[in-house]
């Protein structure tokens, strides 16, 4: 049976241009999704280049396995988090890595499948786990059981919501009634969305005047908390630089400012040189320049790409090269 996967790869041409895959080179794709970027890399690394691919989501792994079938002798698919990058590269004896791709966040497939619980436009259970087999905490658990101050924190930090405190207070008041009435029935995304609008005092009929739906940032903050997304990015970046061959490149596609800030900050640290005074006989700070930045200005999708795939509109690509 064929596995459907709705995601369209973002900034594909630009990723290939900057990663420069050539015959027989080895690459790592930390976020395979349906294997869109990976297939382009594998096409360019014929006949012997290998690709090690990660995805946390079992459905994405199946889709990638299917879509990369014709390259199967050159691909290793690991259905687990990229935070284990270095360990897995060593375990699989994967060497001479010329490039690494991180295409962050979620895929269209997550948004389009109601039962994954990522979309406020649907009626699935408010779940949001990238890997429901390995992760236990759901977005619904957070909304229905976390203390008000912890909910305030994630709304503020992961959603950058100014009225986080009053929103969390409203949610805690609303959930008391919900739990009483529903007696442990699943919290649906649509029900949660309506509750948010009620707490914010927004009528469905007035939604058109908002540039982004008022629930967007709240859903984003829950998703980031459920999947520890920002911590994972902080963990993987130094590992990626560490395992690259000198001259190898790391390309990162972010989709919002929280992700991009972490990437930018890490790259800024990694281009710092020794800070010891010139008079010091030996370096005591141990700071070494690790990378050079290949994208002085972040790369964004062309108008044509955004017209073709509106979900690409917030993508930001940054690329560095290991020294
Ligand atoms: C934007 S999609 C990648 C799409 C892919 N580049 C393509 O061309 O089809 C991001 C993918 O990263 C996966 N993901 C998110 N966090 C992850 C993690 N910590 N480890 C591995 N995969 C992760 C998601 O499950 C999702 O499939």
Short mmCIF file of C-alpha atoms and ligand atoms in Angstrom, two decimals:
data_model
loop_
_atom_site.label_atom_id
_atom_site.label_comp_id
_atom_site.label_asym_id
_atom_site.label_seq_id
_atom_site.Cartn_x
_atom_site.Cartn_y
_atom_site.Cartn_z
CA UNK A 1 0.00 0.00 0.00
CA UNK A 2 1.32 3.41 -0.95
CA UNK A 3 1.90 5.89 1.89
CA UNK A 4 0.59 9.39 1.29
CA UNK A 5 2.66 12.36 2.43
CA UNK A 6 1.52 15.90 1.66
CA UNK A 7 4.64 17.95 2.49
CA UNK A 8 6.33 20.04 -0.21
CA UNK A 9 10.04 20.55 0.45
CA UNK A 10 10.99 24.16 1.08
CA UNK A 11 13.95 26.07 -0.46
CA UNK A 12 15.10 22.88 -2.24
CA UNK A 13 17.13 24.56 -4.96
CA UNK A 14 18.83 26.84 -2.46
CA UNK A 15 19.65 23.92 -0.14
CA UNK A 16 21.32 22.04 -3.02
CA UNK A 17 23.14 25.16 -4.19
CA UNK A 18 24.67 25.74 -0.75
CA UNK A 19 25.24 22.13 0.32
CA UNK A 20 26.87 21.41 -3.06
CA UNK A 21 26.41 17.61 -3.03
CA UNK A 22 28.79 15.87 -5.47
CA UNK A 23 29.37 12.31 -6.66
CA UNK A 24 30.16 9.81 -3.92
CA UNK A 25 29.87 12.27 -0.99
CA UNK A 26 28.12 11.38 2.27
CA UNK A 27 25.35 13.49 3.79
CA UNK A 28 23.13 13.54 6.88
CA UNK A 29 19.50 14.67 6.72
CA UNK A 30 18.39 15.22 10.34
CA UNK A 31 14.74 15.78 9.38
CA UNK A 32 13.84 13.45 6.53
CA UNK A 33 10.08 14.10 6.39
CA UNK A 34 8.94 12.49 3.15
CA UNK A 35 12.52 12.50 1.85
CA UNK A 36 12.09 15.45 -0.54
CA UNK A 37 15.44 17.12 0.18
CA UNK A 38 17.10 13.75 0.71
CA UNK A 39 16.17 12.49 -2.76
CA UNK A 40 17.72 15.59 -4.35
CA UNK A 41 20.92 15.05 -2.35
CA UNK A 42 21.02 11.35 -3.28
CA UNK A 43 20.51 12.18 -6.95
CA UNK A 44 23.59 14.44 -6.82
CA UNK A 45 25.79 11.97 -4.90
CA UNK A 46 25.42 9.06 -7.32
CA UNK A 47 26.73 6.44 -7.65
CA UNK A 48 28.18 5.73 -4.18
CA UNK A 49 27.34 8.68 -1.88
CA UNK A 50 25.46 7.63 1.25
CA UNK A 51 22.81 9.39 3.28
CA UNK A 52 22.03 8.90 6.96
CA UNK A 53 18.52 10.19 7.66
CA UNK A 54 16.63 10.84 10.91
CA UNK A 55 13.00 11.49 11.63
CA UNK A 56 11.24 11.27 14.94
CA UNK A 57 7.89 10.60 13.32
CA UNK A 58 7.19 6.95 12.38
CA UNK A 59 4.83 8.00 9.57
CA UNK A 60 7.51 10.25 8.05
CA UNK A 61 10.05 7.39 8.31
CA UNK A 62 7.68 5.08 6.39
CA UNK A 63 7.07 7.76 3.76
CA UNK A 64 10.81 8.39 3.41
CA UNK A 65 11.50 4.67 3.12
CA UNK A 66 8.94 4.43 0.33
CA UNK A 67 9.98 7.62 -1.48
CA UNK A 68 13.70 6.88 -1.28
CA UNK A 69 13.20 3.25 -2.33
CA UNK A 70 15.25 3.59 -5.46
CA UNK A 71 18.28 4.68 -3.43
CA UNK A 72 17.79 2.07 -0.73
CA UNK A 73 21.34 0.67 -0.94
CA UNK A 74 22.72 4.12 -0.16
CA UNK A 75 20.35 5.18 2.63
CA UNK A 76 20.11 4.45 6.34
CA UNK A 77 16.86 5.64 7.95
CA UNK A 78 16.76 6.08 11.72
CA UNK A 79 13.35 6.65 13.21
CA UNK A 80 14.54 8.68 16.16
CA UNK A 81 15.50 12.14 17.31
CA UNK A 82 18.39 13.98 15.74
CA UNK A 83 19.58 14.81 19.26
CA UNK A 84 21.36 11.43 19.05
CA UNK A 85 23.21 12.59 15.92
CA UNK A 86 26.80 12.06 17.03
CA UNK A 87 26.13 8.77 18.79
CA UNK A 88 24.29 7.34 15.76
CA UNK A 89 26.90 8.53 13.29
CA UNK A 90 29.53 6.66 15.32
CA UNK A 91 27.32 3.59 15.82
CA UNK A 92 26.64 3.35 12.09
CA UNK A 93 30.29 3.99 11.23
CA UNK A 94 29.14 6.85 8.99
CA UNK A 95 32.24 8.81 7.97
CA UNK A 96 33.48 11.64 5.73
CA UNK A 97 30.37 13.79 6.14
CA UNK A 98 30.27 16.54 3.52
CA UNK A 99 26.99 18.12 4.57
CA UNK A 100 24.13 18.12 7.06
CA UNK A 101 20.59 19.43 6.68
CA UNK A 102 18.18 20.48 9.43
CA UNK A 103 14.74 21.45 8.12
CA UNK A 104 13.13 22.34 11.43
CA UNK A 105 9.67 22.04 12.88
CA UNK A 106 6.69 20.18 11.60
CA UNK A 107 5.64 19.09 8.12
CA UNK A 108 2.46 19.84 6.18
CA UNK A 109 1.59 16.22 6.76
CA UNK A 110 1.31 16.93 10.50
CA UNK A 111 -1.00 19.89 9.88
CA UNK A 112 -3.12 18.11 7.29
CA UNK A 113 -3.83 15.00 9.36
CA UNK A 114 -6.53 15.91 11.89
CA UNK A 115 -5.72 12.98 14.19
CA UNK A 116 -2.20 14.33 14.87
CA UNK A 117 -3.82 17.26 16.69
CA UNK A 118 -1.65 20.08 15.34
CA UNK A 119 -4.31 22.14 13.57
CA UNK A 120 -6.91 24.37 15.18
CA UNK A 121 -8.99 24.01 12.02
CA UNK A 122 -9.63 20.30 12.67
CA UNK A 123 -11.39 18.01 15.10
CA UNK A 124 -8.60 15.66 16.18
CA UNK A 125 -7.54 15.12 19.77
CA UNK A 126 -5.10 17.85 20.92
CA UNK A 127 -2.01 15.64 20.72
CA UNK A 128 0.96 17.19 18.82
CA UNK A 129 3.53 14.48 19.54
CA UNK A 130 5.96 13.95 16.65
CA UNK A 131 6.36 10.37 17.84
CA UNK A 132 3.24 9.06 19.59
CA UNK A 133 4.99 5.69 20.10
CA UNK A 134 7.92 7.07 22.10
CA UNK A 135 6.60 10.30 23.66
CA UNK A 136 4.01 10.27 26.44
CA UNK A 137 3.25 13.96 27.09
CA UNK A 138 0.52 15.42 24.83
CA UNK A 139 -0.61 19.02 24.34
CA UNK A 140 -3.90 18.04 25.96
CA UNK A 141 -2.00 16.91 29.11
CA UNK A 142 -0.39 20.34 29.32
CA UNK A 143 -3.66 22.23 28.90
CA UNK A 144 -5.65 20.02 31.28
CA UNK A 145 -3.14 19.33 34.03
CA UNK A 146 -0.18 21.70 34.15
CA UNK A 147 -0.14 24.42 36.83
CA UNK A 148 -1.10 27.91 35.74
CA UNK A 149 2.43 29.35 36.12
CA UNK A 150 3.97 26.65 33.90
CA UNK A 151 1.33 27.30 31.24
CA UNK A 152 2.07 31.04 31.52
CA UNK A 153 5.77 30.32 30.96
CA UNK A 154 5.33 28.28 27.80
CA UNK A 155 2.85 30.80 26.33
CA UNK A 156 5.33 33.58 27.04
CA UNK A 157 8.54 31.80 26.00
CA UNK A 158 7.37 29.63 23.12
CA UNK A 159 4.49 31.74 21.83
CA UNK A 160 5.85 35.22 22.72
CA UNK A 161 2.33 36.04 23.85
CA UNK A 162 2.16 39.34 25.76
CA UNK A 163 -1.02 38.50 27.69
CA UNK A 164 0.33 35.03 28.65
CA UNK A 165 -0.57 35.40 32.33
CA UNK A 166 -4.21 36.36 31.83
CA UNK A 167 -4.61 33.79 29.05
CA UNK A 168 -3.27 31.00 31.28
CA UNK A 169 -5.61 32.14 34.06
CA UNK A 170 -8.55 32.03 31.64
CA UNK A 171 -7.54 28.55 30.43
CA UNK A 172 -7.32 27.20 33.98
CA UNK A 173 -10.78 28.55 34.80
CA UNK A 174 -12.20 27.13 31.55
CA UNK A 175 -10.62 23.69 32.04
CA UNK A 176 -12.28 23.20 35.45
CA UNK A 177 -15.65 23.30 33.69
CA UNK A 178 -14.39 21.17 30.77
CA UNK A 179 -13.03 18.41 33.03
CA UNK A 180 -16.26 18.40 35.08
CA UNK A 181 -18.49 18.09 32.03
CA UNK A 182 -16.40 15.80 29.85
CA UNK A 183 -15.19 13.41 32.54
CA UNK A 184 -11.83 12.63 30.97
CA UNK A 185 -12.99 12.59 27.33
CA UNK A 186 -10.33 13.75 24.86
CA UNK A 187 -9.89 17.48 24.34
CA UNK A 188 -10.44 18.18 20.65
CA UNK A 189 -8.44 20.83 18.77
CA UNK A 190 -11.70 22.50 17.63
CA UNK A 191 -13.03 22.65 21.22
CA UNK A 192 -9.75 24.10 22.46
CA UNK A 193 -9.76 26.65 19.65
CA UNK A 194 -13.29 27.79 20.57
CA UNK A 195 -12.25 28.06 24.22
CA UNK A 196 -9.27 30.27 23.26
CA UNK A 197 -11.51 32.59 21.24
CA UNK A 198 -13.98 32.82 24.14
CA UNK A 199 -11.22 33.61 26.67
CA UNK A 200 -9.76 36.26 24.34
CA UNK A 201 -13.24 37.68 23.71
CA UNK A 202 -13.01 37.17 19.93
CA UNK A 203 -16.06 36.26 17.85
CA UNK A 204 -15.69 33.67 15.03
CA UNK A 205 -17.31 36.22 12.71
CA UNK A 206 -14.51 38.76 13.32
CA UNK A 207 -11.62 36.38 12.58
CA UNK A 208 -11.11 37.78 9.08
CA UNK A 209 -9.61 40.98 10.44
CA UNK A 210 -6.66 39.13 12.05
CA UNK A 211 -3.49 38.71 9.97
CA UNK A 212 -2.74 35.46 11.74
CA UNK A 213 -5.37 33.39 13.54
CA UNK A 214 -5.36 34.31 17.28
CA UNK A 215 -4.84 30.64 18.23
CA UNK A 216 -1.68 30.24 16.10
CA UNK A 217 0.85 31.29 18.75
CA UNK A 218 -0.89 29.25 21.44
CA UNK A 219 -0.80 26.11 19.31
CA UNK A 220 2.84 26.87 18.47
CA UNK A 221 3.83 27.17 22.14
CA UNK A 222 2.17 23.83 23.01
CA UNK A 223 3.85 22.08 20.08
CA UNK A 224 7.28 23.39 21.07
CA UNK A 225 6.74 22.29 24.69
CA UNK A 226 5.44 18.81 23.78
CA UNK A 227 8.39 18.08 21.48
CA UNK A 228 11.13 20.04 23.37
CA UNK A 229 11.83 21.63 20.00
CA UNK A 230 14.08 24.50 21.08
CA UNK A 231 16.18 22.39 23.44
CA UNK A 232 16.67 19.85 20.64
CA UNK A 233 18.03 22.53 18.29
CA UNK A 234 20.48 23.69 20.98
CA UNK A 235 21.64 20.10 21.45
CA UNK A 236 22.11 19.20 17.79
CA UNK A 237 23.99 22.24 16.42
CA UNK A 238 27.35 21.61 18.19
CA UNK A 239 27.14 17.90 17.33
CA UNK A 240 26.58 18.74 13.66
CA UNK A 241 29.64 20.99 13.50
CA UNK A 242 31.68 18.41 15.35
CA UNK A 243 30.99 15.53 12.95
CA UNK A 244 31.41 17.46 9.69
CA UNK A 245 34.57 17.05 7.62
CA UNK A 246 36.59 20.29 7.27
CA UNK A 247 34.98 22.16 4.37
CA UNK A 248 31.68 20.36 5.03
CA UNK A 249 28.52 22.44 5.31
CA UNK A 250 25.56 22.67 7.66
CA UNK A 251 22.28 24.09 6.32
CA UNK A 252 19.47 24.99 8.72
CA UNK A 253 15.94 26.00 7.71
CA UNK A 254 13.96 27.70 10.51
CA UNK A 255 10.33 28.70 10.43
CA UNK A 256 10.00 31.26 13.19
CA UNK A 257 12.12 33.77 15.08
CA UNK A 258 12.58 31.55 18.15
CA UNK A 259 14.28 28.86 16.07
CA UNK A 260 16.25 31.32 13.97
CA UNK A 261 17.49 33.17 17.06
CA UNK A 262 19.03 29.96 18.44
CA UNK A 263 20.68 29.17 15.10
CA UNK A 264 22.02 32.72 14.67
CA UNK A 265 23.31 32.84 18.25
CA UNK A 266 25.11 29.50 17.91
CA UNK A 267 26.72 30.49 14.62
CA UNK A 268 27.86 33.81 16.17
CA UNK A 269 29.56 31.94 19.01
CA UNK A 270 31.20 29.48 16.63
CA UNK A 271 32.86 32.21 14.53
CA UNK A 272 34.56 33.76 17.57
CA UNK A 273 38.33 33.67 17.64
CA UNK A 274 40.73 33.41 20.60
CA UNK A 275 40.20 36.25 23.09
CA UNK A 276 43.58 36.01 24.86
CA UNK A 277 45.65 39.24 24.86
CA UNK A 278 48.33 39.32 22.13
CA UNK A 279 50.97 39.36 24.88
CA UNK A 280 49.83 35.97 26.27
CA UNK A 281 52.52 33.34 25.56
CA UNK A 282 49.93 30.57 25.04
CA UNK A 283 46.18 30.55 24.49
CA UNK A 284 44.32 29.98 27.74
CA UNK A 285 40.74 30.69 26.54
CA UNK A 286 40.67 27.65 24.22
CA UNK A 287 38.25 29.50 21.90
CA UNK A 288 38.76 28.48 18.28
CA UNK A 289 36.97 29.64 15.15
CA UNK A 290 34.97 26.60 14.13
CA UNK A 291 33.01 27.77 11.10
CA UNK A 292 32.63 30.41 8.44
CA UNK A 293 29.23 31.78 7.54
CA UNK A 294 28.19 31.20 3.91
CA UNK A 295 24.91 33.14 4.01
CA UNK A 296 25.71 36.71 5.14
CA UNK A 297 22.01 37.47 4.76
CA UNK A 298 19.53 34.71 5.52
CA UNK A 299 18.03 33.11 2.40
CA UNK A 300 14.26 33.35 1.99
CA UNK A 301 11.93 31.66 -0.52
CA UNK A 302 11.31 33.40 -3.83
CA UNK A 303 7.90 34.92 -4.57
CA UNK A 304 7.32 32.07 -7.03
CA UNK A 305 7.94 29.49 -4.31
CA UNK A 306 5.64 31.25 -1.85
CA UNK A 307 2.94 31.40 -4.56
CA UNK A 308 3.39 27.68 -5.23
CA UNK A 309 3.65 26.73 -1.57
CA UNK A 310 2.32 29.42 0.83
CA UNK A 311 3.56 27.39 3.83
CA UNK A 312 7.13 28.20 2.75
CA UNK A 313 6.61 31.93 3.40
CA UNK A 314 8.30 32.05 6.82
CA UNK A 315 11.26 29.81 5.93
CA UNK A 316 14.77 31.15 6.65
CA UNK A 317 17.89 29.31 5.46
CA UNK A 318 21.32 29.78 7.04
CA UNK A 319 24.43 27.87 5.98
CA UNK A 320 27.88 27.57 7.54
CA UNK A 321 31.07 25.77 6.54
CA UNK A 322 33.34 23.93 8.95
CA UNK A 323 36.93 25.15 9.00
C1 LIG B 1 9.84 20.38 7.79
S1 LIG B 1 9.78 18.64 7.95
C2 LIG B 1 11.06 18.04 6.93
C3 LIG B 1 10.66 17.87 5.50
C4 LIG B 1 11.75 17.27 4.62
N1 LIG B 1 12.94 18.07 4.57
C5 LIG B 1 11.23 17.00 3.22
O1 LIG B 1 11.83 17.49 2.26
O2 LIG B 1 10.22 16.31 3.09
C6 LIG B 1 10.45 18.45 9.54
C7 LIG B 1 10.55 17.01 9.99
O3 LIG B 1 11.37 16.97 11.16
C8 LIG B 1 10.89 15.96 12.00
N2 LIG B 1 11.43 16.23 13.34
C9 LIG B 1 11.06 17.20 14.21
N3 LIG B 1 11.80 17.13 15.33
C10 LIG B 1 12.68 16.11 15.13
C11 LIG B 1 13.73 15.55 15.92
N4 LIG B 1 14.02 16.03 17.14
N5 LIG B 1 14.43 14.52 15.41
C12 LIG B 1 14.15 14.02 14.16
N6 LIG B 1 13.16 14.50 13.39
C13 LIG B 1 12.44 15.54 13.87
C14 LIG B 1 9.39 16.05 11.88
O4 LIG B 1 8.78 14.84 12.25
C15 LIG B 1 9.22 16.38 10.40
O5 LIG B 1 9.00 15.21 9.65
#
